Short mmCIF file of C-alpha atoms in Angstrom, two decimals:
data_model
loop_
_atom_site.label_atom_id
_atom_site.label_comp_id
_atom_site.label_asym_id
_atom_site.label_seq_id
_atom_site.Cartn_x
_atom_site.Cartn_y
_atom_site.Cartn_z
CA UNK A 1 77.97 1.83 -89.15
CA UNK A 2 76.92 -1.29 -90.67
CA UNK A 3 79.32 -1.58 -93.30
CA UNK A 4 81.93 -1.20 -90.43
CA UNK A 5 79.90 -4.58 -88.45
CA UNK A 6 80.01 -6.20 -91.89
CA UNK A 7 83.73 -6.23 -92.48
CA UNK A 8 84.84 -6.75 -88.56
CA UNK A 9 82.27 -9.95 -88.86
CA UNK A 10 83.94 -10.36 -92.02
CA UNK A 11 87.43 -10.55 -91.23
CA UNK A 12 86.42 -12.04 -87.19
CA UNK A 13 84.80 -14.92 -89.49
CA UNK A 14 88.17 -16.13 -91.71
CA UNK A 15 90.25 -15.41 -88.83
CA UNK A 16 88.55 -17.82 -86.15
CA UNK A 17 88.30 -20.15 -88.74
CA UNK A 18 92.33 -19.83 -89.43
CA UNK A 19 92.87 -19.75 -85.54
CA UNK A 20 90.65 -23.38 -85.52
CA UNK A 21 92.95 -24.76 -88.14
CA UNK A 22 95.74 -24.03 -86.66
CA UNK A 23 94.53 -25.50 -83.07
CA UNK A 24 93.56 -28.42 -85.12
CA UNK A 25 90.14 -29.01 -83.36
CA UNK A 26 87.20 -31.41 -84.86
CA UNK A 27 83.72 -31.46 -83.71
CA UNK A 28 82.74 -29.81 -80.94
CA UNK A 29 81.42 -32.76 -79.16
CA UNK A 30 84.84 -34.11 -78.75
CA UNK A 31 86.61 -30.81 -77.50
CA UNK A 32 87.91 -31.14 -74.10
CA UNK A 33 87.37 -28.79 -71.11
CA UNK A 34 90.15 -26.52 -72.05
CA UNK A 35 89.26 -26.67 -75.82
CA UNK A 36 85.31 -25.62 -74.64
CA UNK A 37 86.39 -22.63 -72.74
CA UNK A 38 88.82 -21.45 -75.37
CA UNK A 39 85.73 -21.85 -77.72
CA UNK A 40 83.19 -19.94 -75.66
CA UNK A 41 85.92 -17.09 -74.92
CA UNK A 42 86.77 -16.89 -78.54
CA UNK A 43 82.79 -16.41 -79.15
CA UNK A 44 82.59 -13.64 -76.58
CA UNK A 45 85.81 -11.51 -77.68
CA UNK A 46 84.87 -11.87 -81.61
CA UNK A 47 81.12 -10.06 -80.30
CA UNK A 48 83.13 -7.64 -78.15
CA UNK A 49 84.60 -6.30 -81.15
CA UNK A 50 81.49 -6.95 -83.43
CA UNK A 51 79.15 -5.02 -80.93
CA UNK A 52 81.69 -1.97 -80.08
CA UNK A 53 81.68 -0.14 -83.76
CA UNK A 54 84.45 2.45 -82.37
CA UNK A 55 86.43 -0.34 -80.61
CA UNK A 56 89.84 -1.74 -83.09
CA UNK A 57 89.31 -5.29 -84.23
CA UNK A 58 92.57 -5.34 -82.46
CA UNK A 59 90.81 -5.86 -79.26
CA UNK A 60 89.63 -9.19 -79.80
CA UNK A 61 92.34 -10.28 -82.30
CA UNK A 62 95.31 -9.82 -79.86
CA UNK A 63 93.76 -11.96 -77.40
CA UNK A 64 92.14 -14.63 -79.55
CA UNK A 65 95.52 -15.11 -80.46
CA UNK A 66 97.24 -15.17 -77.32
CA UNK A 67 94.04 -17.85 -76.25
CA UNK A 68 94.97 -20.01 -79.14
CA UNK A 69 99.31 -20.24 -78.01
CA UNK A 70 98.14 -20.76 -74.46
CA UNK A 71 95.63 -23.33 -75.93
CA UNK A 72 98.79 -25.03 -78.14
CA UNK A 73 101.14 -24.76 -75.37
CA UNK A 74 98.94 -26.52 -72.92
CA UNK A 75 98.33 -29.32 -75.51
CA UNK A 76 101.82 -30.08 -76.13
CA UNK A 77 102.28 -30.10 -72.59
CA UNK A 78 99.55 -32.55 -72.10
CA UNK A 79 101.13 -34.56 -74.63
CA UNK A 80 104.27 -34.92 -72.81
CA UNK A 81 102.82 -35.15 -69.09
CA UNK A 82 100.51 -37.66 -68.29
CA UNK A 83 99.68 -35.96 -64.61
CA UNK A 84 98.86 -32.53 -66.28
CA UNK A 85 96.50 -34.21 -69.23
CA UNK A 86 94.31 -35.84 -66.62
CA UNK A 87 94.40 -32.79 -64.38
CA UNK A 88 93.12 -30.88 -67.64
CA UNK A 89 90.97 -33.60 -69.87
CA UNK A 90 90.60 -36.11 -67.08
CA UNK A 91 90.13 -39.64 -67.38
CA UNK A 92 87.89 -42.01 -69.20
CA UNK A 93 85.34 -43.84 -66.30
CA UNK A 94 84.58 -47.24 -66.80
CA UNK A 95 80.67 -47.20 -65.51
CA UNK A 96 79.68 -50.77 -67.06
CA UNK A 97 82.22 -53.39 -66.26
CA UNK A 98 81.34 -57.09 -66.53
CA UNK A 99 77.93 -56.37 -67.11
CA UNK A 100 77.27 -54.62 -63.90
CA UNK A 101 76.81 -50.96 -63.29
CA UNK A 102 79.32 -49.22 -61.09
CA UNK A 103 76.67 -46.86 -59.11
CA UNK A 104 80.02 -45.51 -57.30
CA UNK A 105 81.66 -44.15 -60.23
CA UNK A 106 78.47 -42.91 -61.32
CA UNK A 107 77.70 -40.53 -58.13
CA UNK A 108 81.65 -39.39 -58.28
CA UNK A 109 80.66 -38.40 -61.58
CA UNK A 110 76.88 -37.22 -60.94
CA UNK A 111 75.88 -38.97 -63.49
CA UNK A 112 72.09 -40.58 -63.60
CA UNK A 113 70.95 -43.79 -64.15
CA UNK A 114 68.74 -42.01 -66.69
CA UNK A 115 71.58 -40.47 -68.10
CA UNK A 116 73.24 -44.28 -69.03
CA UNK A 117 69.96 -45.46 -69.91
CA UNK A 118 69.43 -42.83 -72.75
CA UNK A 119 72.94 -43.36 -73.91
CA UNK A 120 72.53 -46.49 -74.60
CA UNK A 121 69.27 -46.17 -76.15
CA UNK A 122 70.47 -43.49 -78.57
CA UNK A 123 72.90 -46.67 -79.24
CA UNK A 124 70.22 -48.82 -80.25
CA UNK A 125 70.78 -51.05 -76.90
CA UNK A 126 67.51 -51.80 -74.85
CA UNK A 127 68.76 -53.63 -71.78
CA UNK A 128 71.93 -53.36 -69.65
CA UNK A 129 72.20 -57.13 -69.70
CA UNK A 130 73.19 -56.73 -73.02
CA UNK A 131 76.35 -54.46 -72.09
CA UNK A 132 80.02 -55.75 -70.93
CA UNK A 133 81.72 -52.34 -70.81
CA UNK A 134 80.73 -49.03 -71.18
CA UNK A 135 83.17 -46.59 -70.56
CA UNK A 136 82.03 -42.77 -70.21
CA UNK A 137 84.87 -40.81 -72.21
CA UNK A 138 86.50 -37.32 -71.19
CA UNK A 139 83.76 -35.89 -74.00
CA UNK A 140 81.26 -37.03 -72.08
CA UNK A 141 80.03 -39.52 -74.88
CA UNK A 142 79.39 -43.00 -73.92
CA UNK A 143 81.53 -46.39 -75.56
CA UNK A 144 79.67 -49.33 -75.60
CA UNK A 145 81.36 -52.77 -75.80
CA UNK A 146 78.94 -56.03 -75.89
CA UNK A 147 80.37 -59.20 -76.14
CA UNK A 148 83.79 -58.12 -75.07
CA UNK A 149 86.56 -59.98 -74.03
CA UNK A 150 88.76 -57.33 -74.02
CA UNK A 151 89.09 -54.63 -70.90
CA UNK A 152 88.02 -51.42 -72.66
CA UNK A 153 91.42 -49.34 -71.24
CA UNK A 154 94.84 -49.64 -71.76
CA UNK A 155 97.41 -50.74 -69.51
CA UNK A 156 99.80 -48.56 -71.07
CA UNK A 157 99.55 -45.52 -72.67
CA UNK A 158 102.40 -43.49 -74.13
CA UNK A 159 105.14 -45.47 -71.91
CA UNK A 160 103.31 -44.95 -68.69
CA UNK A 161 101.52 -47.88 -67.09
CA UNK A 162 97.78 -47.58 -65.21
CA UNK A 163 98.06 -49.53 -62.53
CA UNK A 164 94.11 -49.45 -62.04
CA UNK A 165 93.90 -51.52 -65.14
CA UNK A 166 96.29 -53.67 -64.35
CA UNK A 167 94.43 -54.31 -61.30
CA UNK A 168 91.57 -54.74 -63.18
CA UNK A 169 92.79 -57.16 -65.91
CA UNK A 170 94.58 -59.08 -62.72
CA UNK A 171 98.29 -58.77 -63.58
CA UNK A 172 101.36 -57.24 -62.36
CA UNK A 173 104.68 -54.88 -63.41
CA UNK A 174 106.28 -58.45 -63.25
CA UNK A 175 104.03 -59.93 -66.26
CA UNK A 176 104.47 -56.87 -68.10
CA UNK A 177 108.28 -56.67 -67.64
CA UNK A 178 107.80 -60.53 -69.13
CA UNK A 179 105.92 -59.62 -72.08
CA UNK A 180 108.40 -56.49 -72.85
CA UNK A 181 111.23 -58.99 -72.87
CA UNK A 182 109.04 -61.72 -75.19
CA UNK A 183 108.65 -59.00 -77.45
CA UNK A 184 111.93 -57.26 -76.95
CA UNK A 185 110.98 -54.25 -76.08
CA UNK A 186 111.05 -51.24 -73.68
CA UNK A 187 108.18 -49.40 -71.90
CA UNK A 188 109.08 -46.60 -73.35
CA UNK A 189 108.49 -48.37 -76.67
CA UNK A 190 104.61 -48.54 -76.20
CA UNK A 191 102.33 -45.70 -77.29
CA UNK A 192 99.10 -48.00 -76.39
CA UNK A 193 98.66 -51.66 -75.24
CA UNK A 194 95.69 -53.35 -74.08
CA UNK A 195 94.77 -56.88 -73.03
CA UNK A 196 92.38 -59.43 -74.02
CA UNK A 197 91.67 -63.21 -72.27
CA UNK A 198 93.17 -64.52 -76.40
CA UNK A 199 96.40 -61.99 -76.66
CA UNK A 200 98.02 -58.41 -75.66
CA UNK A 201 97.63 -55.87 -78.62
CA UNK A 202 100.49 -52.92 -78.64
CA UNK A 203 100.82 -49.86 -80.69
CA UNK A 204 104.25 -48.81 -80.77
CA UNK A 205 105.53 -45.30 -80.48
CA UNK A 206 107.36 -45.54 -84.15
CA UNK A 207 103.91 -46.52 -85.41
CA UNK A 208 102.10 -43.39 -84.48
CA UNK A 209 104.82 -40.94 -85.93
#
């Protein structure tokens, strides 16, 4: 009996850890929704198996796998469809901007005023007033940007322009088309660009293949 626990742990153990590869996850702090639940269900099928001595190994490999193509399949999809990667990672949420706390965002979010506070402690910062931005990411960690004279979000990402940060950085699709033509470019031509009061920094799409 516990030779046969020994060898499905065994085999359960290399397996995940060839599944993970293949998914191409990092630390678990910065998996996603999706990536968390595929993680927990992964945990609870490999201990099906493990716990069951008469049930095949089968039983939690066949799904695993199936878990980890759904898992793929969603992320290139994601990748591809800006709509369906906010619907499944959501959104960064800007909850410091200009130095004042948006208590609006915050609530949406249910997230405490001792929850920023401890944030920013663990980043070494003791006061708010010394904060610009701080943008609470899809992980749920929290970027801090002091002395920033740069919004922290991009007005376009991967061709597709956010018209709340345009909004916020006060400019229009007509200043945009302007800079595209400056640079001689097309949207489509922009993996990431963000402004600053000094210049607008791009990342092309050629430069992040």
């Amino acid at each position: 009996m516990y030779i046969i626990i020994a060898v499905k742990t065994f085999l359960l153990y290399f397996f995940i850890i060839i599944m993970y590869r293949i998914m191409g996850k990092k630390e678990v702090g910065e998996l996603g929704i999706g990536d968390l639940i595929v993680t927990v269900l992964i945990a609870e099928l490999a201990a099906l198996s493990i716990e069951n001595i008469e049930t095949s190994i089968l039983v939690s490999i066949v799904p695993i796998i199936v878990l980890v193509l759904c898992e793929m399949a969603i992320s290139f999809i994601s990748l591809k469809s800006e709509s369906i990667r906010n619907f499944i990672d959501g959104k960064p949420s800007v909850i410091i901007k200009n130095g004042k706390v948006n208590f609006t965002m915050m609530t949406k979010l249910r997230y405490t005023l001792d929850d920023l506070i401890t944030q920013l402690r663990e980043k070494g910062i003791k006061s708010l007033e010394e904060v610009d931005y701080a943008v609470l990411e899809n992980s749920g960690t929290l970027s801090v940007f002091q002395n920033s004279d740069a919004y922290p979000m991009p007005f376009i990402l991967d061709g597709v322009i956010d018209y709340n940060v345009l909004k916020e950085i006060k400019k229009d699709r007509t200043w945009i088309q302007n800079f595209l033509k400056k640079e001689h470019l097309e949207l489509e031509d922009i993996f990431y660009a963000f402004y600053t009061k000094e210049k607008t920094y791009i990342i092309k799409k050629t430069e992040v293949l």
